[in-house]
CSV table of C-alpha atoms in Angstrom, one decimal:
chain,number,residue,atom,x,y,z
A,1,UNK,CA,0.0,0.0,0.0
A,2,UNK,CA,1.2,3.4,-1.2
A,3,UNK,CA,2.5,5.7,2.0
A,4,UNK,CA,-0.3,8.3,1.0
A,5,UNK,CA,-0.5,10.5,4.6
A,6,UNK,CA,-2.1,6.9,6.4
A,7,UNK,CA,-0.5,7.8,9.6
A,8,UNK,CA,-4.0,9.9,10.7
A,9,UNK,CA,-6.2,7.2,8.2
A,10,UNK,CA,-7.3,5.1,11.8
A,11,UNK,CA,-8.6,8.5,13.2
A,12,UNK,CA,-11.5,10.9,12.7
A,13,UNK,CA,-9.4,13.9,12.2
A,14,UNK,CA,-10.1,14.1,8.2
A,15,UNK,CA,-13.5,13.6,9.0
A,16,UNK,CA,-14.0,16.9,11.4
A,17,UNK,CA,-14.3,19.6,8.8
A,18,UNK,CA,-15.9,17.8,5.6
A,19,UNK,CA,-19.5,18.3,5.1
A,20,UNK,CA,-22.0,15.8,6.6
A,21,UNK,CA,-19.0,13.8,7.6
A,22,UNK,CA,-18.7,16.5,10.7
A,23,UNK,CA,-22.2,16.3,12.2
A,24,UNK,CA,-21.5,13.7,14.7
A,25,UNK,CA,-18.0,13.7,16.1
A,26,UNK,CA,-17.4,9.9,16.9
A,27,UNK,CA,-14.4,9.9,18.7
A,28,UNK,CA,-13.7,5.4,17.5
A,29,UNK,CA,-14.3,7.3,14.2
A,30,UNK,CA,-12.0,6.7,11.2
A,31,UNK,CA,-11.1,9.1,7.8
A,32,UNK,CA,-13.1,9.2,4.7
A,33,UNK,CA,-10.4,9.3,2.6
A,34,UNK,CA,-8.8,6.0,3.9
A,35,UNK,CA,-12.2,4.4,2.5
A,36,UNK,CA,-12.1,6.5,-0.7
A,37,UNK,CA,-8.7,5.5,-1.0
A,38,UNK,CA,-9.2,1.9,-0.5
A,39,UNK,CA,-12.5,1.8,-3.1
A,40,UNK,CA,-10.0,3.2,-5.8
A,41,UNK,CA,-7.3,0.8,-4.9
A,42,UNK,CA,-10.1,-2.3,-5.4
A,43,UNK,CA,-11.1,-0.9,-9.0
A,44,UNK,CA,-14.5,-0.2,-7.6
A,45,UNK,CA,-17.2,1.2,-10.3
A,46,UNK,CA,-20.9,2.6,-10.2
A,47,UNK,CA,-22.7,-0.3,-9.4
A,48,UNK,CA,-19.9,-2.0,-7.1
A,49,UNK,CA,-21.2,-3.0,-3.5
A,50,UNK,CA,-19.1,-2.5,0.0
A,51,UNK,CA,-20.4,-3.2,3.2
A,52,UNK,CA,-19.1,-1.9,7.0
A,53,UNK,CA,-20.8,-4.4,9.5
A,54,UNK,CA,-18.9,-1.7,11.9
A,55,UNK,CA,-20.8,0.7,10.3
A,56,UNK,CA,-21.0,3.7,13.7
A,57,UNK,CA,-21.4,7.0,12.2
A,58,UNK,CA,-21.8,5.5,8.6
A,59,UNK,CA,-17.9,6.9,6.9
A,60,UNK,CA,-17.5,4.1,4.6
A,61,UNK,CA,-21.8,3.7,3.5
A,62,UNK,CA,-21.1,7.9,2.9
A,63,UNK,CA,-17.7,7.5,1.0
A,64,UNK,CA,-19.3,4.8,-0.7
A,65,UNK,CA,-22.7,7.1,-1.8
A,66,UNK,CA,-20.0,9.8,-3.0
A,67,UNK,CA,-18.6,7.3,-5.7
A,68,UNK,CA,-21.7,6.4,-6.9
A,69,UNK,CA,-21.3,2.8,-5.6
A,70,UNK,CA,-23.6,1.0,-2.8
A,71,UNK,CA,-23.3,-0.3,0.7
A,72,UNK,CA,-24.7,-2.6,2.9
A,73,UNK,CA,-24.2,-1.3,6.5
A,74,UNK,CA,-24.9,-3.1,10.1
A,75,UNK,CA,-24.6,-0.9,13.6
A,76,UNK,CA,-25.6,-2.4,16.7
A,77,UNK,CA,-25.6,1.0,18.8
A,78,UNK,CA,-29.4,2.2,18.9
A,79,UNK,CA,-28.6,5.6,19.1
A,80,UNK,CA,-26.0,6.0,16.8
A,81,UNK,CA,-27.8,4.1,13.8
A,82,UNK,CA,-30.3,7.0,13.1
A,83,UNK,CA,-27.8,9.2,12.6
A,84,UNK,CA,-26.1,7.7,9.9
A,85,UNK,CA,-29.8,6.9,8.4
A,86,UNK,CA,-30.0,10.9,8.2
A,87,UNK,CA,-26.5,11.1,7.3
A,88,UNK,CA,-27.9,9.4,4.1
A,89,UNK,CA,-30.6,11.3,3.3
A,90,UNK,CA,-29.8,13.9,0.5
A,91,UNK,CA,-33.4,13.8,-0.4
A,92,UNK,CA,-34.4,16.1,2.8
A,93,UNK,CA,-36.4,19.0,2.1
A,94,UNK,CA,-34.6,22.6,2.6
A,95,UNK,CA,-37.8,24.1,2.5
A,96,UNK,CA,-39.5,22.1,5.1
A,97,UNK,CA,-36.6,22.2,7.2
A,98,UNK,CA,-36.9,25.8,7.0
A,99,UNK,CA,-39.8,26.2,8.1
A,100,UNK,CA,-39.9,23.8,10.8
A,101,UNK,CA,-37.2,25.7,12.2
A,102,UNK,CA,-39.0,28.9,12.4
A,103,UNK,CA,-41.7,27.3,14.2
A,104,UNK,CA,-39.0,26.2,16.0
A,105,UNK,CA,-38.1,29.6,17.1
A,106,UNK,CA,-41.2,31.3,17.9
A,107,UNK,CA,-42.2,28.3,20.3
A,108,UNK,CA,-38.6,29.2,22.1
A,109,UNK,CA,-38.9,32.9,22.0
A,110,UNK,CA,-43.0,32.2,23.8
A,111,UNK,CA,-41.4,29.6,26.2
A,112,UNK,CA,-38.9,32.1,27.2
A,113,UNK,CA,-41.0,34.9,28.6
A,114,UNK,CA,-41.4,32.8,31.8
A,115,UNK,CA,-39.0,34.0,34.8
A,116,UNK,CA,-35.8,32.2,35.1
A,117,UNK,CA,-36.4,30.6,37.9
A,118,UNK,CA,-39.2,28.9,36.7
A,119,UNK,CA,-37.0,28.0,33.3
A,120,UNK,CA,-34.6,26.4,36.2
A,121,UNK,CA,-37.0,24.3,38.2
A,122,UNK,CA,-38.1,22.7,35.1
A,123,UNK,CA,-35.1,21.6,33.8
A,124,UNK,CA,-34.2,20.3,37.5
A,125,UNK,CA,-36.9,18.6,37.2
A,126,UNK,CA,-36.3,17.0,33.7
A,127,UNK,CA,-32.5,16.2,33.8
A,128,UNK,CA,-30.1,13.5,35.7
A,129,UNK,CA,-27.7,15.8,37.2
A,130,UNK,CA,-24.7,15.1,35.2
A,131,UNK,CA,-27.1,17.3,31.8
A,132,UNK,CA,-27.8,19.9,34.6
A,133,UNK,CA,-24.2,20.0,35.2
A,134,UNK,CA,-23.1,20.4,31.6
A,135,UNK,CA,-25.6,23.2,30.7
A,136,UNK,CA,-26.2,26.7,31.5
A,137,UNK,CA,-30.1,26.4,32.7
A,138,UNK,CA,-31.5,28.9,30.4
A,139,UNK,CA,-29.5,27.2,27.6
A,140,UNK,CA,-30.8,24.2,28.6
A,141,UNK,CA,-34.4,25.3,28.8
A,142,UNK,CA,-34.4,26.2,24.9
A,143,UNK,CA,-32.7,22.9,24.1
A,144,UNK,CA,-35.5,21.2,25.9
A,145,UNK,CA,-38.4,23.1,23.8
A,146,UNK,CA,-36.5,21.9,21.0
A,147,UNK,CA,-36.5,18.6,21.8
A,148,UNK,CA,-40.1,18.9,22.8
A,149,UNK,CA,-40.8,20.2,20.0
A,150,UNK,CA,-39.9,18.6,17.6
A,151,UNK,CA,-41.5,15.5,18.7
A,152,UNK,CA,-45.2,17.3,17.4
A,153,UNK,CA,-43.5,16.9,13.7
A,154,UNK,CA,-45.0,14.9,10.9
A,155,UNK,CA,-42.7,14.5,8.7
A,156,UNK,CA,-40.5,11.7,9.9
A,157,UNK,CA,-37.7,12.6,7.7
A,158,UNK,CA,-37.6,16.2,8.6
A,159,UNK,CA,-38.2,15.4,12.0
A,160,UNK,CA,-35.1,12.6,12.0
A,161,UNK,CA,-32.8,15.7,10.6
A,162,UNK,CA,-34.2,18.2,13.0
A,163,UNK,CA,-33.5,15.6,16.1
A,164,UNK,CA,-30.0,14.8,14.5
A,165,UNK,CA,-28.8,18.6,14.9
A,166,UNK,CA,-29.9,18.6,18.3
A,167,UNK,CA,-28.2,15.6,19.4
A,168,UNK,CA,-25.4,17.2,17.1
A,169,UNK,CA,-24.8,20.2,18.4
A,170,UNK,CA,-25.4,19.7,22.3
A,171,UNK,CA,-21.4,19.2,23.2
A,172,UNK,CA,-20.9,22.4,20.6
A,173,UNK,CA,-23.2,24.5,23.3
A,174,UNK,CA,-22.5,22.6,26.9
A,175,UNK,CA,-20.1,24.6,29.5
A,176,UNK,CA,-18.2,21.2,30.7
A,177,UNK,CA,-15.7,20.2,28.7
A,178,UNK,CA,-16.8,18.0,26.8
A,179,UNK,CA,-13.9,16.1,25.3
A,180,UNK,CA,-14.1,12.6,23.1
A,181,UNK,CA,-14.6,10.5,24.9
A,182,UNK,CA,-15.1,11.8,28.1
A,183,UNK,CA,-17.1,14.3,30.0
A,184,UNK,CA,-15.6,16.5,32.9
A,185,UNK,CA,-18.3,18.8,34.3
A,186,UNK,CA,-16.2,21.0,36.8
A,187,UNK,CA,-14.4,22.3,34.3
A,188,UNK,CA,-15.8,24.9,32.3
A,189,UNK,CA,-15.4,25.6,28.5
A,190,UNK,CA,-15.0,29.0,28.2
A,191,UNK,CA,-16.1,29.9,25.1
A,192,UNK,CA,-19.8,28.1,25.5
A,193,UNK,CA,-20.7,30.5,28.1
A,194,UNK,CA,-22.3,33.1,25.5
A,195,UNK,CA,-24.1,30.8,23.8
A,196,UNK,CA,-27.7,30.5,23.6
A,197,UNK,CA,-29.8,27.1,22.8
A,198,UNK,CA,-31.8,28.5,20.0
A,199,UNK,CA,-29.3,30.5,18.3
A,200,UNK,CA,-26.6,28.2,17.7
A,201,UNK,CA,-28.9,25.4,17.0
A,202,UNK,CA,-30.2,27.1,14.3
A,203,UNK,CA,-26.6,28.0,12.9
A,204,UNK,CA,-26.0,24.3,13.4
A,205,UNK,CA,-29.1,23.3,11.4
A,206,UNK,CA,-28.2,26.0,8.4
A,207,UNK,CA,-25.0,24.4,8.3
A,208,UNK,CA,-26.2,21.0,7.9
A,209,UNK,CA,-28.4,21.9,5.2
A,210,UNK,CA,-25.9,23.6,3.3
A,211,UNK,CA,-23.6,20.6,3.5
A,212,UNK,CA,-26.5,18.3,1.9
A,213,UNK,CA,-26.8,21.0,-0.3
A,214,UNK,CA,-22.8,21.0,-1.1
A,215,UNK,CA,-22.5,17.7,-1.1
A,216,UNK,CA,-25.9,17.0,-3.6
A,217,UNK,CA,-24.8,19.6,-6.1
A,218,UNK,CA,-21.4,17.7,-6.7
A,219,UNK,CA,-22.5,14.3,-6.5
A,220,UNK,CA,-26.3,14.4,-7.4
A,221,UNK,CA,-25.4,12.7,-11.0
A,222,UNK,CA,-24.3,9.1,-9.2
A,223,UNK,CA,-26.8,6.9,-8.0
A,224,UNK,CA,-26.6,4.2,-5.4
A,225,UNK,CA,-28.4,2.2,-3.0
A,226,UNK,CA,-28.1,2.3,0.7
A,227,UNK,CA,-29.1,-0.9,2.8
A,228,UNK,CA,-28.4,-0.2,6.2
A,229,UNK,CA,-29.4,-2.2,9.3
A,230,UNK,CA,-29.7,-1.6,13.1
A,231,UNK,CA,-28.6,-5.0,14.3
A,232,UNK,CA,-25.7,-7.9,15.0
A,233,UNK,CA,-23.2,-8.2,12.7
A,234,UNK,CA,-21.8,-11.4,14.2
A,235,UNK,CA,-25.1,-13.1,12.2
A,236,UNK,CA,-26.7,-11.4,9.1
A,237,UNK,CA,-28.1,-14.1,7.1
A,238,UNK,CA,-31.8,-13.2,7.6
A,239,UNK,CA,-30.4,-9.5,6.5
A,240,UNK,CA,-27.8,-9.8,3.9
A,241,UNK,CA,-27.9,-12.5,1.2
A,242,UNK,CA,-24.7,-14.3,0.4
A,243,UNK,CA,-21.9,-13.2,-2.2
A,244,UNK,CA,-23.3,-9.7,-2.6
A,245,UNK,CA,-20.2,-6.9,-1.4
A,246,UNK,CA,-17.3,-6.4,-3.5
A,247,UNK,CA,-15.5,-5.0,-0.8
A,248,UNK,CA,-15.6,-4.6,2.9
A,249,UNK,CA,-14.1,-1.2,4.4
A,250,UNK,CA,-14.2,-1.1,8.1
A,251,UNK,CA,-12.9,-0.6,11.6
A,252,UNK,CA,-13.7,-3.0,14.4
A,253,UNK,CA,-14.3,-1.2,18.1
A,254,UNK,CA,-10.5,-2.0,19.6
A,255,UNK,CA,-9.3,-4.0,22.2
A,256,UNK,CA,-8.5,-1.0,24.2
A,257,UNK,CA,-11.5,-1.0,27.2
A,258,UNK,CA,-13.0,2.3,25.6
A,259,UNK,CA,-16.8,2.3,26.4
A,260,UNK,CA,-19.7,3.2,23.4
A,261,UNK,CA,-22.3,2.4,25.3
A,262,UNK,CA,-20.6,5.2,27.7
A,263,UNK,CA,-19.9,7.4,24.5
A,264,UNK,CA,-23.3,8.8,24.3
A,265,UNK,CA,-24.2,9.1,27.6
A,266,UNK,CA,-24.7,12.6,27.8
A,267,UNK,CA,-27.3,12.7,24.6
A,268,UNK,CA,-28.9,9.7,25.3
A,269,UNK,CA,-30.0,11.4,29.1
A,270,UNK,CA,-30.7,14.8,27.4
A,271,UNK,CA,-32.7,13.4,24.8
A,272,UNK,CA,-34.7,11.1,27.2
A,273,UNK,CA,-33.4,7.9,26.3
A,274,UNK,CA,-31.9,7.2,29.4
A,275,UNK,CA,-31.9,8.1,32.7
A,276,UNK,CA,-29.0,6.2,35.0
A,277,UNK,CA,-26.5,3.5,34.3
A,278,UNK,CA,-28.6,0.9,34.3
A,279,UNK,CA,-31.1,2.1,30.8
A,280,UNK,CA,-27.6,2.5,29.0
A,281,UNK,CA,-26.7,-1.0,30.3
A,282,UNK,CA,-29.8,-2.7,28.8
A,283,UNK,CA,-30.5,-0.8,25.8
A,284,UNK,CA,-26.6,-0.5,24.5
A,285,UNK,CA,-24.0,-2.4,25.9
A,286,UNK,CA,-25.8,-5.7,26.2
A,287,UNK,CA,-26.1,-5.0,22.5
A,288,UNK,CA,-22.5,-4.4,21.3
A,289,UNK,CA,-19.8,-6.9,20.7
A,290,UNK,CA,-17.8,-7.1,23.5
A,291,UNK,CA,-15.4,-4.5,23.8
A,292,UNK,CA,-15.1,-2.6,27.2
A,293,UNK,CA,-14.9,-4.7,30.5
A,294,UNK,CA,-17.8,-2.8,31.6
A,295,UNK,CA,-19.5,-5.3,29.6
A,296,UNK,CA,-18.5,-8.0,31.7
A,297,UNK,CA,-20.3,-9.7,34.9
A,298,UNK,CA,-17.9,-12.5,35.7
A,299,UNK,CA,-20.6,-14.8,36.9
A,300,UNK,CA,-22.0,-14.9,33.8
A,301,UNK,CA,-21.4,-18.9,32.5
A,302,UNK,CA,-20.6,-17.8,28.7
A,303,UNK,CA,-17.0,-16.6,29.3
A,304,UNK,CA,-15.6,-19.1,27.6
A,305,UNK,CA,-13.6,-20.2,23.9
A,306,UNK,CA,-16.1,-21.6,21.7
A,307,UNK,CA,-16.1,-24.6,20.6
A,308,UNK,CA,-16.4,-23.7,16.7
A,309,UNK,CA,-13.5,-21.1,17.7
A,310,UNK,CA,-11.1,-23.7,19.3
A,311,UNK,CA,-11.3,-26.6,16.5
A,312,UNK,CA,-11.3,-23.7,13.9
A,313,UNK,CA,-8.4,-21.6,15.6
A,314,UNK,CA,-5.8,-24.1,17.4
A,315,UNK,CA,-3.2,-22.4,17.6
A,316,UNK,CA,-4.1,-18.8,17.6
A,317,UNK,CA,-6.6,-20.4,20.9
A,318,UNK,CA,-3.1,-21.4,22.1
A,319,UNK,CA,-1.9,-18.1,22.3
A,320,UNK,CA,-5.0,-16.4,23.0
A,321,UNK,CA,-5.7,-19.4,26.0
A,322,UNK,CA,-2.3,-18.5,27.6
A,323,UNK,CA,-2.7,-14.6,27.5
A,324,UNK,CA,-6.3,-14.9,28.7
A,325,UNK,CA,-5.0,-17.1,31.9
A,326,UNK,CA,-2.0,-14.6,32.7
A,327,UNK,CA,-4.3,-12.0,32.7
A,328,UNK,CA,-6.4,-13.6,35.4
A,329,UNK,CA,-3.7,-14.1,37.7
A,330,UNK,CA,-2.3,-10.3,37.1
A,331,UNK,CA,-5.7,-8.9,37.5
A,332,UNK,CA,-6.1,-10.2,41.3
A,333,UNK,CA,-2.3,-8.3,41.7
A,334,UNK,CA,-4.3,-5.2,40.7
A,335,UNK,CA,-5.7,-2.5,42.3
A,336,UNK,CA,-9.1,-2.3,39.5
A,337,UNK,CA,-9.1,-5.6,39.0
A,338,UNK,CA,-10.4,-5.1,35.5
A,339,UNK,CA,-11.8,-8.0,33.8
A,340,UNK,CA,-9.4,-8.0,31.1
A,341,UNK,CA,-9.0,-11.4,30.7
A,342,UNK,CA,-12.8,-12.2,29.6
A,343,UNK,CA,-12.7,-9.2,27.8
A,344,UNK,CA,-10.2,-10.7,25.3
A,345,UNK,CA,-11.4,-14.1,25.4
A,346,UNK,CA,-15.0,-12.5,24.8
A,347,UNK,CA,-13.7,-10.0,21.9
A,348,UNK,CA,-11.7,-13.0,20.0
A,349,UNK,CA,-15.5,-14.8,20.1
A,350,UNK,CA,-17.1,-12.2,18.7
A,351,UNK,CA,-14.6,-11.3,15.8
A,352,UNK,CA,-14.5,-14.6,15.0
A,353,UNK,CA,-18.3,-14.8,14.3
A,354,UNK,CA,-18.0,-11.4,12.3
A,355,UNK,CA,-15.2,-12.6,10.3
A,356,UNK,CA,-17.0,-16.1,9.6
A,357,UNK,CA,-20.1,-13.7,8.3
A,358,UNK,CA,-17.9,-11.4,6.1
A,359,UNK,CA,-16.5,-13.8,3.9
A,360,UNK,CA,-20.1,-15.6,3.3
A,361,UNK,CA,-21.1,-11.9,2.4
A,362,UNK,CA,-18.2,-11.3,0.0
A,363,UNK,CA,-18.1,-12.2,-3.7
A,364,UNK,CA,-15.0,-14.2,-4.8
A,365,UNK,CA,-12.1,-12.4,-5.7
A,366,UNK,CA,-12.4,-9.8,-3.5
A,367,UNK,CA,-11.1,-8.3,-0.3
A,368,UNK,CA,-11.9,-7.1,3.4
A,369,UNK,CA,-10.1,-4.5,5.0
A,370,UNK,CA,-9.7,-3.9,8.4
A,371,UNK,CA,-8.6,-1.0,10.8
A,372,UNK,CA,-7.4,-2.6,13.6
A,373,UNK,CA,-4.9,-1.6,17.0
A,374,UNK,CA,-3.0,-3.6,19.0
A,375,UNK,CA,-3.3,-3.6,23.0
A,376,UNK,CA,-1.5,-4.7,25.8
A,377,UNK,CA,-3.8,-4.7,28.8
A,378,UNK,CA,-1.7,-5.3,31.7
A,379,UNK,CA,1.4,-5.2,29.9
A,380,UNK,CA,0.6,-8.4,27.7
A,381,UNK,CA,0.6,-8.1,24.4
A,382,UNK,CA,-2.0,-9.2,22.1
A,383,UNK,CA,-1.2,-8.5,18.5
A,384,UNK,CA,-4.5,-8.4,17.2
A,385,UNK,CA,-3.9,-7.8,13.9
A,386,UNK,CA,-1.9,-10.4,13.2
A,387,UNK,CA,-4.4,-12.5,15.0
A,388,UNK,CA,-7.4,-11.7,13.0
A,389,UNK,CA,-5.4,-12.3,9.6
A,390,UNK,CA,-4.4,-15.4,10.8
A,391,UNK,CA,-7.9,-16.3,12.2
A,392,UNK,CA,-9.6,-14.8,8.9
A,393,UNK,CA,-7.5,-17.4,6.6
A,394,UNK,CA,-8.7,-20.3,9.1
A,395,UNK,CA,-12.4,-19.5,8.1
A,396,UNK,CA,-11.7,-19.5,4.5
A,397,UNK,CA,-9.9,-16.2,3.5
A,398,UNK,CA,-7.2,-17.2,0.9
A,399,UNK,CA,-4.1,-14.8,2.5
A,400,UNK,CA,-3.9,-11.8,4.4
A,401,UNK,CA,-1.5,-8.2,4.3
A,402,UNK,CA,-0.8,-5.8,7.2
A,403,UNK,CA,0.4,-2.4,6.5
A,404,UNK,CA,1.4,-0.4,10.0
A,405,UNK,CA,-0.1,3.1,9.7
A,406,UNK,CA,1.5,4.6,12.8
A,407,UNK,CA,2.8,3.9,16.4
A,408,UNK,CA,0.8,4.5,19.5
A,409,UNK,CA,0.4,4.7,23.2
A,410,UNK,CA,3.6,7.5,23.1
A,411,UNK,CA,1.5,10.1,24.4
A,412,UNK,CA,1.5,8.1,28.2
A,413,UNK,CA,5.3,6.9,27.9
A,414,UNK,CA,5.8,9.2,31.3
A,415,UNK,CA,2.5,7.9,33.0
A,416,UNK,CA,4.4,5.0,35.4
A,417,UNK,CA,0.8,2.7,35.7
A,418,UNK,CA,1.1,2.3,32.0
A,419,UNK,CA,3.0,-0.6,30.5
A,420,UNK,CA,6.0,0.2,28.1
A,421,UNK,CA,5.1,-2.2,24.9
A,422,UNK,CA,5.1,-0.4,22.0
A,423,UNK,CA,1.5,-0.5,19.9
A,424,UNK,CA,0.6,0.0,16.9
A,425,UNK,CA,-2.6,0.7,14.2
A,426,UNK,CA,-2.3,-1.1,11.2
A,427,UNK,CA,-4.9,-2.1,8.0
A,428,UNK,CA,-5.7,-6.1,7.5
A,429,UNK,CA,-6.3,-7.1,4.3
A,430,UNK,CA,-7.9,-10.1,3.7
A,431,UNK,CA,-8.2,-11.7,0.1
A,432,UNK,CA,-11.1,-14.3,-0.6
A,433,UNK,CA,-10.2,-16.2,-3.7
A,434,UNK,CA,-13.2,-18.9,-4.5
């Protein structure tokens, strides 16, 4: 693979300012360009198919509707997957929006002649304390018109966009900093202290309009479908028929204890989709492959090598058996005692599944590409690119290439709880022959 500026292609940073890619800043994100790149590379025409069965804020299903070409996408995150369904929509109305907006506006500016008191005793009422921590309470107030709001509109496709830019632009307006992924209310983000709710929600809604806008008036002469599912990827048949994606583009979650279901917290309790720990638990992360060790109750009988995994995968289960047993002894020598040992006995499990389900998707002659990092939770090392490669040409996959797009980890070489083993994010190629 040509050394065409990959070093930044595992991140979201490409992503940040190009229109529609920018609404929804998902911090496990990875660049457009690196799945632009990748359908040139594969000779991929109008009419060609990929599919992301990672597919978060849709990236490779938008690259993909760019080119002219189609996509198959799967996302098991509940609240994630509607974004990317409006992320899709270039067919939205500008005029509708429009005019939903103003609406939008007047019902504010008549909600807001109450006393601010009163505006603060109803969002007290409303909100788990960490949204009342991250808002001012008369920006909050107008955010929760909005929301309210927009739940009287009719039009389910203007009323998906509308509810997008809300969820969109809430970190752009809260006074905690609001980093990715993590949320630290007590301290303040300076700049968000002027803001109002109304105002920059409606400069956030102009600006996704004129992205569709952008975007539709250089690319509104290619055509493509866009089959995208809210579901498990680790099992598609009833979804996705066999032998139908020229190409897979994705970027698996990473064995590096980072939390989606946590991700979203903050818009899933402002928008009313949860309220404590517990809702997030049952209506995300029980959902998601496993990923986090949040995931994990160790009572739970399943954690465990399958059996299709151990006759499949001997010796990669060696390895894998061997690091999974060291990290139960060194987790009892640790202060969290974080379950890290199911956690990569449970990921291996899953990937294995997802693998198994991506080559019965692909056509022959193709490939599957995958993002991946490397981790070493407690200071063992688990390559796991070279041990999906390895465990994709056990299902089936004819050969396998890694190319190393950068180092990592660097950036806590000075913290003395971290280990010292040197990581690094690569691409796996996988190539199905028959």
């Amino acid at each position: 693979m040509e050394n065409i500026n990959m070093r930044e292609w595992g991140t979201f940073k490409d992503c940040l300012k190009a229109p529609i890619y920018r609404w929804f800043t998902y911090p496990a994100g990875f660049s457009f360009k690196a799945a632009i790149y990748s359908f040139n590379q594969e000779k991929l025409v109008d009419g060609s198919t990929v599919y992301d069965p990672f597919m978060g804020s849709g990236t490779t299903n938008l690259a993909a509707k760019t080119m002219g070409i189609n996509s198959y996408g799967v996302e098991a995150h509940p609240f994630v997957f509607p974004i990317t369904k409006c992320k899709l929509n270039w067919e939205i109305n500008a005029k509708d929006v429009v005019k939903e907006l103003d609406s939008l506006k007047n019902r504010v500016l008549e909600a807001n002649k109450i006393s601010d008191n009163e505006k603060k005793e109803i969002v007290d009422k409303e909100f788990p304390e960490l949204v009342l921590k991250c808002f001012l309470p008369n920006t909050l107030f107008e955010l929760l018109v909005i929301r309210n709001s927009i739940k009287t509109i009719e039009a389910e496709d203007v009323k998906l966009f509308l509810n997008t830019g809300l969820i969109c632009c809430l970190r752009e307006v809260s006074i905690a900093a609001t980093g990715w992924p993590y949320i630290a209310p007590n301290k303040i983000k300076i700049t968000s202290l002027s803001k109002d709710g109304i105002g920059s929600y409606i400069n956030f809604i102009k600006r996704m309009v004129d992205d569709i806008q952008s975007t539709k008036s250089l690319f509104n002469d290619v055509l493509s479908e866009h089959n995208i599912f809210l579901g498990d990827s680790r099992d598609t048949k009833d979804i996705i028929s066999n032998e139908v994606a020229d190409h897979i583009f994705t970027s698996p979650p990473y064995l590096n204890n980072f939390d989606y279901a946590d991700r979203t917290r903050l818009e899933m309790y402002f928008m009313g989709d949860a309220n404590c720990w517990a809702d997030i638990c049952n209506s995300v992360r029980t959902k998601l492959i496993t990923s986090a060790t949040t995931q994990i109750n160790r009572s739970d009988e399943k954690w465990q090598f399958t059996e299709d995994f151990i006759k499949d995968n001997p010796e990669e289960y060696a390895f894998l058996k061997g690091a999974v047993d060291k990290l139960g002894e060194l987790r009892l020598t640790k202060g969290g005692k974080k379950s890290y040992d199911y956690l990569v006995l449970g990921y291996f499990n899953d990937l294995y599944k997802i693998l198994k389900d991506n080559y019965r998707i692909l056509k022959p002659h193709t490939t599957a590409k995958y993002i991946l990092g490397d981790s070493a939770p407690y200071g063992v090392h688990i390559p796991t690119d070279e041990l999906i490669a390895k465990i994709g040409c056990n299902i089936g996959f004819d050969r396998y290439k890694i190319d190393v797009l950068r180092t990592r980890g660097d950036k806590w070489k000075k913290n003395p709880q971290r280990h010292n083993v040197k990581l690094r994010e690569s691409i796996v190629t996988l190539y199905k022959k028959n």
